[in-house]
Each structure stands twice: as structure tokens, then as C-alpha cells.
Amino acid sequence: MKAAQVIMDTGAHAAALAVKSARVDVVPGYPITPQTSIMEAVAAMVENGELNARFIPVEGEHSAMAAAVAASAAGARVFTATSANGLLYMHEVLHMASGGRLPVVMCNVNRGIFAPWTLWADHQDSFAQRDTGWIQYHCSSNQEVFNTILQAFRVAEQINIPIMVNFDGFAISHCLMPLTLPPQEDIDRFLPPHEPKWRLDPAHPSSFSNVTNAAEYAPFRQMLSDDIMASIPLVKQAAQEYKDITGMWDGDTIDTYLLEDAEVVAFAVNSMAAELRLSIDILREQGIKAGLLRPRLYLPFPAEDIINALPQNAQVMVLDRNYNFGHPGGILASELKSVLFGRRNDITVKNRVMGIGGIDLPRRFMAAEIRAMMDE
Amino acid sequence: MKSVTKAYQPISWPMKGAGGDTGSWRTHRPVVDTQICTKCQLCWVYCPEAVIDRNEITIDYRYCKGCGVCATECPTGAISMEKEE
């Protein structure tokens, strides 16, 4: 047994190393900040022979996802990555991947959306893709990015639904953290080669996503909706088996910190949720029974796990790094309230929007925000 | 909650009528006058739906959409477009 290797690297390179470990076959790519470092690293791996894959440089993100769809339909294991406006430009083809039931895995490095232009992180881009039929993870560390990409390929290929692995631009994508790389044979055991039940093959002509009549179309949409919900046990199984093999754990559908006896619960995703653990420590030092609930899955929204995990009579402080236009506050708060309604009437939900366009969210600031929200 | 899914993909294999009963779309039906027809097969060449029998010059009305290309291309005027009831 080879031992795991520990290195220092960025979140973007963690993603590229996961792509290599997953033995991806095809990578269509188009550069956009802050995602570009992933594609640079993957292209270099293909160029120097470390990764036996076809790298397809395309002229835009719409084409990148179209190439991903085509390669996946041909039976390849496919990865691509994007950010912000690149993700928005893909929007139409995202539906082709999910409706076509193609297990593409894509990293979206979260970045605010124009106008005006920004390069820095918020979560408007990924949350705006809620209704595309993609499963969405949100990661809070470089290690979790690496681990989640491998879990995502496994779940996507089990259930034939594409998966988006999201993490914050710069705070994760460009910052160095220790990264544990499990031995390749362990990863191969966790993620066997992709063997699709169907593929485009000139020897056995077929086509997919042809025009359907209403009686044919509706069942496909129902199956996609049902199967997205049915991915939750597969997500849990993948997290557990990854832990059994590598010893690493980032949570499954949710991740919690000091939640069991918490009276005040912070609720947030991505890098700010990692920083929030330190805010919770500050609040605990002040005598406040604070805890953290981080949805690792945003879609499907892990309703049952959230309902079961929240302590009785908790005040939940939802910290949204996005706007829910047309409503006061953010999207996560809306999702949480819709889940709790009629199920957990003991819970109070409060909401603030912060960190838009990369505004820094240090631990003391968020602890102070949560204290202020308690008095509202 | 289901733990195993059918994961159906929207796949189709080439076969007669894979696109459904497209004959129901038709407003006008091409009718071949066998007294005039010389069996030159130009209608078979031009038919975009491949519903004309090459040798008999008969039309499969279950799938013919009634586009009228055959009637336009017929050099002897043997094909007329008649309004569907």
C-alpha cells in the first residue's frame, strides 16, 4: 500500500489533479477568470502526457458544453470548468446535458455576474443555474474540491445526471492549502472506469434528444425530476465509501460544526462557511451557543437532512452571498424557508446578504453580524 | 425515496416511423395518376421523407407529411395535391 502524498497547492490545481486522478477522457475548455488556472493545468497535463485525454480548445463556453455533451454521448468521461458569465453563456446547453442524461462533471469557480464587471466571488452564477437539472455541490476547501470531483463523477455516472462542483474564486481557486492526494490505486477502486449503458457508436447507429410528442416528453421530465431527488442516497453513499477508502470526510449532503446543542445556527455555503467555523468559536467564547450548518449539496436541496439536523427552537442565520431579486435577501434563505414551512415551525429564519463581488468575510465580521441579527 | 433509478436517456434508433405518425400533419395529399406516370422515379429521388416506393410509385400515407415536393418535381404532372377531408 502506497501512502497518501501531502502537497501545498491551490484549489484550481486541486481540481486539475482530481481530473487527472479520475482518468478523464475528454476536456473541452475555454478560459475565464478565475477558472482559467484549472484549464491551464489540465492542458499542461495532457500536453506532457500525464493525462491520457483529448483536450479540445473551443471558441466559447456554449461550444465547450456542446463538446462536453457530444463527447459524453460518445461514452467518454468528460470534464470542463467555467465561471460566472461563462456559465451563463452555457445555460442552454446545460439543459441538453441534463435532459440527455449525460454524466458530465464541471467545476464552476464562483464569481459575481456583470453588470458592472467583477472578477471576485459571490454565488449568483451557480444559483442562477438552479433550474437546469444539474446536481450542484458547493465546496469550502481545496481538499473538498479534490474529493468532491471524484465523488461527483461516481454519482453522475451512477444516475446519468451532470454535476456541477462549485467553489469560490480566489479564496479557494488561487489560495494555497495543504492537499492530501490518496494513492491512485485507492482512487481507481473508488471510481471504476466509466461504462455507459448507451453511447453514440457508428457501428450501431442511434441518436438522442430527438423531437418527442407530449406523451413522450413529459415522462422524461418526470424521470429527471425523480432521479435528481433519488441522487441523495447516492451522494451519501459516495461520501461514506470515499471516507472508508481515503479516510477523508467533508460531510455528505450537509456538513455541521457544533450543531447539536446550538441555539444560534449559521447557514451558508462555500469558503465563507469554512471561515464561519472560526466565527462560531468566537461566539462560543462569548457564551453564545452557536453552531454551523453548511449545505454541501445545493441541488437537490437536502431538505430531510436539514430538517433532522436543526436543533429545537434554533434561530437560523442565513448568510447569503447572492441576491434573490424580487425578494428581500438571498436565495439560500428562500430555499430554507420553503423546506421548513409546515415541518419545523419552531425554527426562526433570519437573513443577511454579504460578501457580494468578493468583499472579504473575516471571522470577526461574521460573528458580529450574527450577534446583531440575534437582536433583530 | 427511490435509491435505484431507471436513468432513462432519450435515445432513438433508426427505424420506419421513428418520428411518429407524421401523416397526421398533412393538409393536402399527393395522388399519383398511374395512367400518366412514367415511373421516372424523380419523385422518389426528391421525397424528403422517403415515403415513396421506388418501383411501384405508391405513397405511404401514414408518414407522408403532404409537403408537395413530389408534385412540384413530377415532369409529367402525374401527381396532384388533393385537399384532405
Short mmCIF file of N, CA, C and O in Angstrom, two decimals, chain A residues 57-173:
data_model
loop_
_atom_site.label_atom_id
_atom_site.label_comp_id
_atom_site.label_asym_id
_atom_site.label_seq_id
_atom_site.Cartn_x
_atom_site.Cartn_y
_atom_site.Cartn_z
N PRO A 57 -9.68 22.80 -27.34
CA PRO A 57 -9.83 24.25 -27.15
C PRO A 57 -10.96 24.74 -28.04
O PRO A 57 -10.96 24.48 -29.25
N VAL A 58 -11.95 25.39 -27.48
CA VAL A 58 -13.12 25.84 -28.25
C VAL A 58 -13.19 27.36 -28.25
O VAL A 58 -12.38 28.03 -27.62
N GLU A 59 -14.20 27.91 -28.96
CA GLU A 59 -14.26 29.36 -29.13
C GLU A 59 -15.19 30.05 -28.14
O GLU A 59 -15.39 31.24 -28.22
N GLY A 60 -15.76 29.30 -27.21
CA GLY A 60 -16.62 29.92 -26.21
C GLY A 60 -17.24 28.85 -25.35
O GLY A 60 -17.13 27.66 -25.64
N GLU A 61 -17.92 29.28 -24.29
CA GLU A 61 -18.44 28.31 -23.32
C GLU A 61 -19.64 27.53 -23.85
O GLU A 61 -19.86 26.38 -23.47
N HIS A 62 -20.43 28.16 -24.71
CA HIS A 62 -21.56 27.44 -25.32
C HIS A 62 -21.02 26.22 -26.07
O HIS A 62 -21.54 25.11 -25.96
N SER A 63 -19.92 26.43 -26.80
CA SER A 63 -19.28 25.33 -27.53
C SER A 63 -18.60 24.36 -26.59
O SER A 63 -18.56 23.15 -26.87
N ALA A 64 -18.04 24.87 -25.50
CA ALA A 64 -17.38 23.97 -24.54
C ALA A 64 -18.38 22.96 -24.01
O ALA A 64 -18.09 21.75 -23.95
N MET A 65 -19.57 23.42 -23.64
CA MET A 65 -20.57 22.49 -23.11
C MET A 65 -21.13 21.62 -24.23
O MET A 65 -21.44 20.45 -24.01
N ALA A 66 -21.24 22.17 -25.45
CA ALA A 66 -21.71 21.35 -26.58
C ALA A 66 -20.73 20.22 -26.85
O ALA A 66 -21.13 19.07 -27.08
N ALA A 67 -19.43 20.52 -26.80
CA ALA A 67 -18.42 19.47 -27.00
C ALA A 67 -18.47 18.46 -25.85
O ALA A 67 -18.30 17.25 -26.07
N ALA A 68 -18.72 18.95 -24.65
CA ALA A 68 -18.82 18.05 -23.49
C ALA A 68 -20.01 17.10 -23.66
O ALA A 68 -19.90 15.90 -23.39
N VAL A 69 -21.13 17.65 -24.12
CA VAL A 69 -22.33 16.84 -24.36
C VAL A 69 -22.03 15.77 -25.41
O VAL A 69 -22.35 14.58 -25.22
N ALA A 70 -21.40 16.17 -26.50
CA ALA A 70 -21.14 15.23 -27.59
C ALA A 70 -20.18 14.14 -27.16
O ALA A 70 -20.39 12.95 -27.42
N ALA A 71 -19.12 14.54 -26.44
CA ALA A 71 -18.12 13.54 -26.00
C ALA A 71 -18.73 12.58 -24.99
O ALA A 71 -18.46 11.37 -25.01
N SER A 72 -19.58 13.12 -24.11
CA SER A 72 -20.23 12.26 -23.12
C SER A 72 -21.19 11.29 -23.80
O SER A 72 -21.26 10.11 -23.42
N ALA A 73 -21.90 11.78 -24.81
CA ALA A 73 -22.82 10.90 -25.55
C ALA A 73 -22.04 9.80 -26.29
O ALA A 73 -22.57 8.72 -26.53
N ALA A 74 -20.78 10.10 -26.63
CA ALA A 74 -19.95 9.09 -27.29
C ALA A 74 -19.33 8.13 -26.28
O ALA A 74 -18.57 7.24 -26.66
N GLY A 75 -19.62 8.32 -25.00
CA GLY A 75 -19.20 7.37 -23.97
C GLY A 75 -17.98 7.77 -23.19
O GLY A 75 -17.49 7.00 -22.37
N ALA A 76 -17.46 8.99 -23.42
CA ALA A 76 -16.25 9.43 -22.72
C ALA A 76 -16.58 9.93 -21.32
O ALA A 76 -17.69 10.37 -21.06
N ARG A 77 -15.59 9.87 -20.43
CA ARG A 77 -15.69 10.58 -19.15
C ARG A 77 -15.22 12.01 -19.42
O ARG A 77 -14.10 12.21 -19.89
N VAL A 78 -16.08 12.99 -19.15
CA VAL A 78 -15.85 14.37 -19.62
C VAL A 78 -15.82 15.34 -18.45
O VAL A 78 -16.65 15.27 -17.54
N PHE A 79 -14.86 16.26 -18.51
CA PHE A 79 -14.76 17.34 -17.52
C PHE A 79 -14.62 18.67 -18.24
O PHE A 79 -13.98 18.76 -19.29
N THR A 80 -15.22 19.72 -17.70
CA THR A 80 -14.91 21.07 -18.13
C THR A 80 -15.05 21.98 -16.93
O THR A 80 -15.45 21.55 -15.85
N ALA A 81 -14.68 23.25 -17.11
CA ALA A 81 -14.76 24.19 -15.99
C ALA A 81 -15.08 25.57 -16.53
O ALA A 81 -14.74 25.90 -17.67
N THR A 82 -15.74 26.37 -15.70
CA THR A 82 -16.09 27.72 -16.11
C THR A 82 -16.31 28.58 -14.88
O THR A 82 -16.12 28.14 -13.75
N SER A 83 -16.74 29.82 -15.12
CA SER A 83 -17.07 30.78 -14.07
C SER A 83 -18.11 31.75 -14.60
O SER A 83 -18.14 32.04 -15.80
N ALA A 84 -18.93 32.27 -13.70
CA ALA A 84 -19.75 33.46 -13.92
C ALA A 84 -20.39 33.55 -15.31
O ALA A 84 -21.23 32.73 -15.66
N ASN A 85 -19.95 34.52 -16.12
CA ASN A 85 -20.60 34.75 -17.41
C ASN A 85 -20.40 33.59 -18.37
O ASN A 85 -21.23 33.35 -19.25
N GLY A 86 -19.31 32.85 -18.21
CA GLY A 86 -19.11 31.64 -19.00
C GLY A 86 -20.19 30.63 -18.70
O GLY A 86 -20.74 29.98 -19.61
N LEU A 87 -20.54 30.50 -17.43
CA LEU A 87 -21.60 29.58 -17.02
C LEU A 87 -22.94 30.03 -17.60
O LEU A 87 -23.73 29.22 -18.08
N LEU A 88 -23.16 31.35 -17.55
CA LEU A 88 -24.43 31.87 -18.10
C LEU A 88 -24.51 31.61 -19.60
O LEU A 88 -25.58 31.31 -20.14
N TYR A 89 -23.37 31.72 -20.30
CA TYR A 89 -23.34 31.51 -21.74
C TYR A 89 -23.63 30.04 -22.07
O TYR A 89 -24.17 29.72 -23.11
N MET A 90 -23.31 29.13 -21.15
CA MET A 90 -23.58 27.70 -21.33
C MET A 90 -25.03 27.33 -21.09
O MET A 90 -25.42 26.19 -21.38
N HIS A 91 -25.78 28.25 -20.51
CA HIS A 91 -27.08 27.89 -19.89
C HIS A 91 -27.93 26.96 -20.76
O HIS A 91 -28.44 25.94 -20.28
N GLU A 92 -28.08 27.27 -22.05
CA GLU A 92 -28.93 26.46 -22.92
C GLU A 92 -28.44 25.02 -22.99
O GLU A 92 -29.22 24.06 -22.92
N VAL A 93 -27.12 24.86 -23.13
CA VAL A 93 -26.56 23.52 -23.33
C VAL A 93 -26.54 22.73 -22.02
O VAL A 93 -26.48 21.50 -22.04
N LEU A 94 -26.58 23.44 -20.88
CA LEU A 94 -26.68 22.74 -19.59
C LEU A 94 -27.94 21.88 -19.59
O LEU A 94 -27.95 20.75 -19.09
N HIS A 95 -29.01 22.43 -20.17
CA HIS A 95 -30.27 21.67 -20.25
C HIS A 95 -30.12 20.44 -21.15
O HIS A 95 -30.74 19.41 -20.92
N MET A 96 -29.31 20.57 -22.21
CA MET A 96 -29.08 19.43 -23.12
C MET A 96 -28.36 18.31 -22.38
O MET A 96 -28.67 17.13 -22.54
N ALA A 97 -27.40 18.68 -21.52
CA ALA A 97 -26.65 17.67 -20.76
C ALA A 97 -27.56 16.95 -19.76
O ALA A 97 -27.51 15.73 -19.63
N SER A 98 -28.40 17.70 -19.06
CA SER A 98 -29.25 17.06 -18.04
C SER A 98 -30.40 16.30 -18.69
O SER A 98 -30.67 15.15 -18.33
N GLY A 99 -31.06 16.92 -19.66
CA GLY A 99 -32.17 16.24 -20.35
C GLY A 99 -31.68 15.03 -21.12
O GLY A 99 -32.38 14.02 -21.22
N GLY A 100 -30.46 15.13 -21.68
CA GLY A 100 -29.86 14.00 -22.39
C GLY A 100 -29.31 12.94 -21.46
O GLY A 100 -28.81 11.93 -21.92
N ARG A 101 -29.36 13.23 -20.15
CA ARG A 101 -28.91 12.29 -19.10
C ARG A 101 -27.45 11.90 -19.30
O ARG A 101 -27.09 10.72 -19.30
N LEU A 102 -26.60 12.94 -19.44
CA LEU A 102 -25.19 12.73 -19.71
C LEU A 102 -24.36 13.12 -18.49
O LEU A 102 -24.47 14.25 -18.00
N PRO A 103 -23.52 12.22 -17.98
CA PRO A 103 -22.85 12.44 -16.70
C PRO A 103 -21.60 13.31 -16.78
O PRO A 103 -20.52 12.91 -16.34
N VAL A 104 -21.73 14.50 -17.34
CA VAL A 104 -20.62 15.45 -17.40
C VAL A 104 -20.37 16.00 -15.99
O VAL A 104 -21.31 16.24 -15.24
N VAL A 105 -19.11 16.18 -15.63
CA VAL A 105 -18.79 16.88 -14.38
C VAL A 105 -18.08 18.18 -14.73
O VAL A 105 -17.16 18.18 -15.56
N MET A 106 -18.54 19.26 -14.12
CA MET A 106 -17.98 20.58 -14.42
C MET A 106 -17.70 21.31 -13.12
O MET A 106 -18.51 21.29 -12.20
N CYS A 107 -16.54 21.98 -13.07
CA CYS A 107 -16.29 22.92 -11.98
C CYS A 107 -16.78 24.28 -12.38
O CYS A 107 -16.48 24.76 -13.48
N ASN A 108 -17.54 24.92 -11.50
CA ASN A 108 -17.81 26.34 -11.66
C ASN A 108 -17.12 27.06 -10.52
O ASN A 108 -17.42 26.81 -9.35
N VAL A 109 -16.17 27.93 -10.88
CA VAL A 109 -15.46 28.70 -9.87
C VAL A 109 -16.26 29.98 -9.66
O VAL A 109 -16.29 30.86 -10.53
N ASN A 110 -16.93 30.06 -8.53
CA ASN A 110 -17.93 31.12 -8.32
C ASN A 110 -17.33 32.52 -8.44
O ASN A 110 -16.30 32.83 -7.84
N ARG A 111 -18.04 33.35 -9.20
CA ARG A 111 -17.63 34.73 -9.44
C ARG A 111 -18.90 35.53 -9.69
O ARG A 111 -19.86 35.00 -10.26
N GLY A 112 -18.91 36.78 -9.28
CA GLY A 112 -20.08 37.64 -9.49
C GLY A 112 -20.34 37.88 -10.97
O GLY A 112 -19.45 37.72 -11.82
N ILE A 113 -21.58 38.25 -11.28
CA ILE A 113 -22.04 38.40 -12.66
C ILE A 113 -22.09 39.88 -13.04
O ILE A 113 -22.40 40.71 -12.20
N PHE A 114 -21.82 40.17 -14.34
CA PHE A 114 -21.98 41.57 -14.77
C PHE A 114 -23.45 41.91 -14.89
O PHE A 114 -24.27 40.99 -14.93
N ALA A 115 -23.85 43.23 -14.96
CA ALA A 115 -23.02 44.41 -14.93
C ALA A 115 -23.14 45.06 -13.55
O ALA A 115 -24.18 44.91 -12.95
N PRO A 116 -22.16 45.81 -13.10
CA PRO A 116 -20.85 46.03 -13.72
C PRO A 116 -19.96 44.80 -13.54
O PRO A 116 -20.26 43.92 -12.76
N TRP A 117 -18.86 44.77 -14.30
CA TRP A 117 -17.96 43.63 -14.23
C TRP A 117 -17.34 43.50 -12.84
O TRP A 117 -17.03 44.48 -12.19
N THR A 118 -17.18 42.27 -12.41
CA THR A 118 -16.38 41.95 -11.24
C THR A 118 -15.66 40.64 -11.55
O THR A 118 -16.14 39.86 -12.38
N LEU A 119 -14.52 40.43 -10.90
CA LEU A 119 -13.81 39.16 -11.08
C LEU A 119 -13.97 38.27 -9.86
O LEU A 119 -13.60 37.11 -9.89
N TRP A 120 -14.52 38.84 -8.76
CA TRP A 120 -14.39 38.17 -7.47
C TRP A 120 -15.66 37.43 -7.07
O TRP A 120 -16.71 37.56 -7.69
N ALA A 121 -15.55 36.67 -6.00
CA ALA A 121 -16.55 35.64 -5.70
C ALA A 121 -17.87 36.17 -5.16
O ALA A 121 -17.90 37.05 -4.31
N ASP A 122 -18.95 35.70 -5.70
CA ASP A 122 -20.21 35.53 -5.00
C ASP A 122 -20.95 34.37 -5.66
O ASP A 122 -20.40 33.73 -6.56
N HIS A 123 -22.16 34.08 -5.22
CA HIS A 123 -22.79 32.83 -5.63
C HIS A 123 -23.98 33.02 -6.57
O HIS A 123 -24.83 32.15 -6.70
N GLN A 124 -24.03 34.19 -7.23
CA GLN A 124 -25.14 34.43 -8.14
C GLN A 124 -25.08 33.51 -9.36
O GLN A 124 -26.10 33.08 -9.88
N ASP A 125 -23.84 33.19 -9.80
CA ASP A 125 -23.70 32.41 -11.04
C ASP A 125 -24.25 30.99 -10.91
O ASP A 125 -25.08 30.55 -11.71
N SER A 126 -23.84 30.27 -9.86
CA SER A 126 -24.29 28.88 -9.74
C SER A 126 -25.76 28.80 -9.35
O SER A 126 -26.50 27.96 -9.87
N PHE A 127 -26.19 29.69 -8.43
CA PHE A 127 -27.59 29.62 -8.01
C PHE A 127 -28.53 29.97 -9.17
O PHE A 127 -29.67 29.51 -9.21
N ALA A 128 -28.03 30.78 -10.12
CA ALA A 128 -28.86 31.14 -11.28
C ALA A 128 -29.08 29.94 -12.20
O ALA A 128 -29.92 29.99 -13.10
N GLN A 129 -28.32 28.85 -11.99
CA GLN A 129 -28.49 27.63 -12.82
C GLN A 129 -29.34 26.60 -12.09
O GLN A 129 -29.35 25.42 -12.45
N ARG A 130 -30.08 27.03 -11.08
CA ARG A 130 -30.86 26.09 -10.25
C ARG A 130 -31.77 25.20 -11.08
O ARG A 130 -31.90 24.02 -10.81
N ASP A 131 -32.42 25.75 -12.07
CA ASP A 131 -33.47 25.02 -12.77
C ASP A 131 -33.00 24.33 -14.06
O ASP A 131 -33.80 24.03 -14.94
N THR A 132 -31.68 24.09 -14.16
CA THR A 132 -31.16 23.43 -15.36
C THR A 132 -31.14 21.91 -15.23
O THR A 132 -30.78 21.23 -16.18
N GLY A 133 -31.49 21.37 -14.07
CA GLY A 133 -31.48 19.92 -13.90
C GLY A 133 -30.11 19.34 -13.61
O GLY A 133 -29.89 18.15 -13.78
N TRP A 134 -29.17 20.18 -13.19
CA TRP A 134 -27.85 19.70 -12.75
C TRP A 134 -27.85 19.54 -11.24
O TRP A 134 -28.44 20.34 -10.51
N ILE A 135 -27.16 18.52 -10.78
CA ILE A 135 -26.86 18.40 -9.35
C ILE A 135 -25.75 19.38 -9.04
O ILE A 135 -24.85 19.57 -9.86
N GLN A 136 -25.82 20.06 -7.89
CA GLN A 136 -24.80 21.05 -7.53
C GLN A 136 -24.22 20.80 -6.15
O GLN A 136 -24.97 20.78 -5.17
N TYR A 137 -22.90 20.62 -6.10
CA TYR A 137 -22.17 20.64 -4.83
C TYR A 137 -21.57 22.03 -4.65
O TYR A 137 -21.22 22.69 -5.63
N HIS A 138 -21.39 22.45 -3.38
CA HIS A 138 -20.61 23.66 -3.08
C HIS A 138 -19.55 23.30 -2.05
O HIS A 138 -19.87 22.71 -1.03
N CYS A 139 -18.29 23.65 -2.35
CA CYS A 139 -17.16 23.18 -1.55
C CYS A 139 -16.51 24.32 -0.77
O CYS A 139 -16.44 25.45 -1.26
N SER A 140 -15.96 23.99 0.41
CA SER A 140 -15.41 25.04 1.26
C SER A 140 -13.90 24.93 1.47
O SER A 140 -13.34 25.72 2.22
N SER A 141 -13.23 23.97 0.84
CA SER A 141 -11.76 23.91 0.96
C SER A 141 -11.17 23.28 -0.29
O SER A 141 -11.87 22.63 -1.06
N ASN A 142 -9.85 23.47 -0.46
CA ASN A 142 -9.16 22.89 -1.61
C ASN A 142 -9.30 21.37 -1.60
O ASN A 142 -9.50 20.73 -2.63
N GLN A 143 -9.15 20.78 -0.38
CA GLN A 143 -9.25 19.33 -0.27
C GLN A 143 -10.65 18.86 -0.66
O GLN A 143 -10.81 17.84 -1.34
N GLU A 144 -11.66 19.62 -0.24
CA GLU A 144 -13.02 19.22 -0.57
C GLU A 144 -13.27 19.30 -2.08
O GLU A 144 -14.01 18.48 -2.64
N VAL A 145 -12.64 20.26 -2.75
CA VAL A 145 -12.75 20.35 -4.21
C VAL A 145 -12.23 19.06 -4.84
O VAL A 145 -12.90 18.43 -5.68
N PHE A 146 -11.05 18.65 -4.42
CA PHE A 146 -10.44 17.41 -4.94
C PHE A 146 -11.36 16.22 -4.67
O PHE A 146 -11.72 15.46 -5.58
N ASN A 147 -11.77 16.07 -3.41
CA ASN A 147 -12.58 14.92 -3.02
C ASN A 147 -13.92 14.91 -3.75
O ASN A 147 -14.41 13.86 -4.18
N THR A 148 -14.52 16.09 -3.90
CA THR A 148 -15.87 16.17 -4.43
C THR A 148 -15.91 15.87 -5.93
O THR A 148 -16.87 15.26 -6.42
N ILE A 149 -14.87 16.26 -6.66
CA ILE A 149 -14.85 15.97 -8.10
C ILE A 149 -14.89 14.45 -8.31
O ILE A 149 -15.62 13.95 -9.17
N LEU A 150 -14.14 13.71 -7.50
CA LEU A 150 -14.13 12.25 -7.63
C LEU A 150 -15.49 11.66 -7.25
O LEU A 150 -16.02 10.78 -7.93
N GLN A 151 -16.08 12.18 -6.18
CA GLN A 151 -17.41 11.70 -5.78
C GLN A 151 -18.45 12.07 -6.84
O GLN A 151 -19.37 11.30 -7.11
N ALA A 152 -18.27 13.24 -7.44
CA ALA A 152 -19.24 13.71 -8.44
C ALA A 152 -19.25 12.80 -9.67
O ALA A 152 -20.31 12.46 -10.19
N PHE A 153 -18.06 12.41 -10.13
CA PHE A 153 -18.02 11.50 -11.29
C PHE A 153 -18.75 10.21 -10.97
O PHE A 153 -19.50 9.67 -11.79
N ARG A 154 -18.54 9.72 -9.74
CA ARG A 154 -19.17 8.45 -9.38
C ARG A 154 -20.70 8.58 -9.37
O ARG A 154 -21.40 7.76 -9.95
N VAL A 155 -21.20 9.61 -8.71
CA VAL A 155 -22.65 9.79 -8.61
C VAL A 155 -23.25 10.06 -10.00
O VAL A 155 -24.26 9.48 -10.39
N ALA A 156 -22.60 10.94 -10.75
CA ALA A 156 -23.12 11.32 -12.08
C ALA A 156 -23.26 10.08 -12.97
O ALA A 156 -24.27 9.91 -13.66
N GLU A 157 -22.24 9.22 -12.93
CA GLU A 157 -22.26 8.04 -13.81
C GLU A 157 -23.21 6.96 -13.30
O GLU A 157 -23.70 6.15 -14.09
N GLN A 158 -23.50 6.97 -12.00
CA GLN A 158 -24.49 6.01 -11.47
C GLN A 158 -25.90 6.39 -11.90
O GLN A 158 -26.74 5.53 -12.12
N ILE A 159 -26.16 7.69 -11.98
CA ILE A 159 -27.55 8.13 -12.13
C ILE A 159 -27.78 8.89 -13.44
O ILE A 159 -28.90 9.32 -13.73
N ASN A 160 -26.72 9.04 -14.26
CA ASN A 160 -26.84 9.72 -15.55
C ASN A 160 -27.39 11.14 -15.42
O ASN A 160 -28.30 11.53 -16.16
N ILE A 161 -26.81 11.89 -14.51
CA ILE A 161 -27.17 13.31 -14.37
C ILE A 161 -25.87 14.09 -14.23
O ILE A 161 -24.97 13.67 -13.49
N PRO A 162 -25.73 15.22 -14.96
CA PRO A 162 -24.50 16.00 -14.85
C PRO A 162 -24.39 16.71 -13.50
O PRO A 162 -25.41 17.00 -12.87
N ILE A 163 -23.16 16.93 -13.07
CA ILE A 163 -22.93 17.52 -11.74
C ILE A 163 -21.98 18.71 -11.84
O ILE A 163 -20.94 18.64 -12.51
N MET A 164 -22.35 19.79 -11.16
CA MET A 164 -21.55 21.00 -11.08
C MET A 164 -20.90 21.05 -9.70
O MET A 164 -21.59 20.91 -8.70
N VAL A 165 -19.58 21.19 -9.68
CA VAL A 165 -18.85 21.30 -8.42
C VAL A 165 -18.40 22.75 -8.28
O VAL A 165 -17.57 23.23 -9.06
N ASN A 166 -19.00 23.46 -7.33
CA ASN A 166 -18.76 24.90 -7.19
C ASN A 166 -17.80 25.20 -6.04
O ASN A 166 -17.86 24.53 -5.00
N PHE A 167 -16.95 26.20 -6.25
CA PHE A 167 -16.13 26.71 -5.15
C PHE A 167 -15.73 28.15 -5.48
O PHE A 167 -15.76 28.56 -6.64
N ASP A 168 -15.36 28.90 -4.44
CA ASP A 168 -15.18 30.34 -4.61
C ASP A 168 -13.92 30.70 -5.40
O ASP A 168 -12.85 30.11 -5.19
N GLY A 169 -14.08 31.67 -6.28
CA GLY A 169 -12.94 32.23 -6.98
C GLY A 169 -11.98 32.89 -6.00
O GLY A 169 -12.42 33.55 -5.04
N PHE A 170 -10.69 32.72 -6.22
CA PHE A 170 -9.58 33.32 -5.46
C PHE A 170 -9.45 32.76 -4.06
O PHE A 170 -8.43 32.16 -3.74
N ALA A 171 -10.47 32.92 -3.17
CA ALA A 171 -10.34 32.43 -1.80
C ALA A 171 -10.00 30.94 -1.81
O ALA A 171 -9.22 30.46 -0.98
N ILE A 172 -10.59 30.19 -2.74
CA ILE A 172 -10.26 28.77 -2.87
C ILE A 172 -9.39 28.55 -4.12
O ILE A 172 -8.34 27.91 -4.06
N SER A 173 -9.82 29.09 -5.26
CA SER A 173 -9.16 28.74 -6.52
C SER A 173 -7.68 29.15 -6.56
O SER A 173 -6.88 28.49 -7.20
#
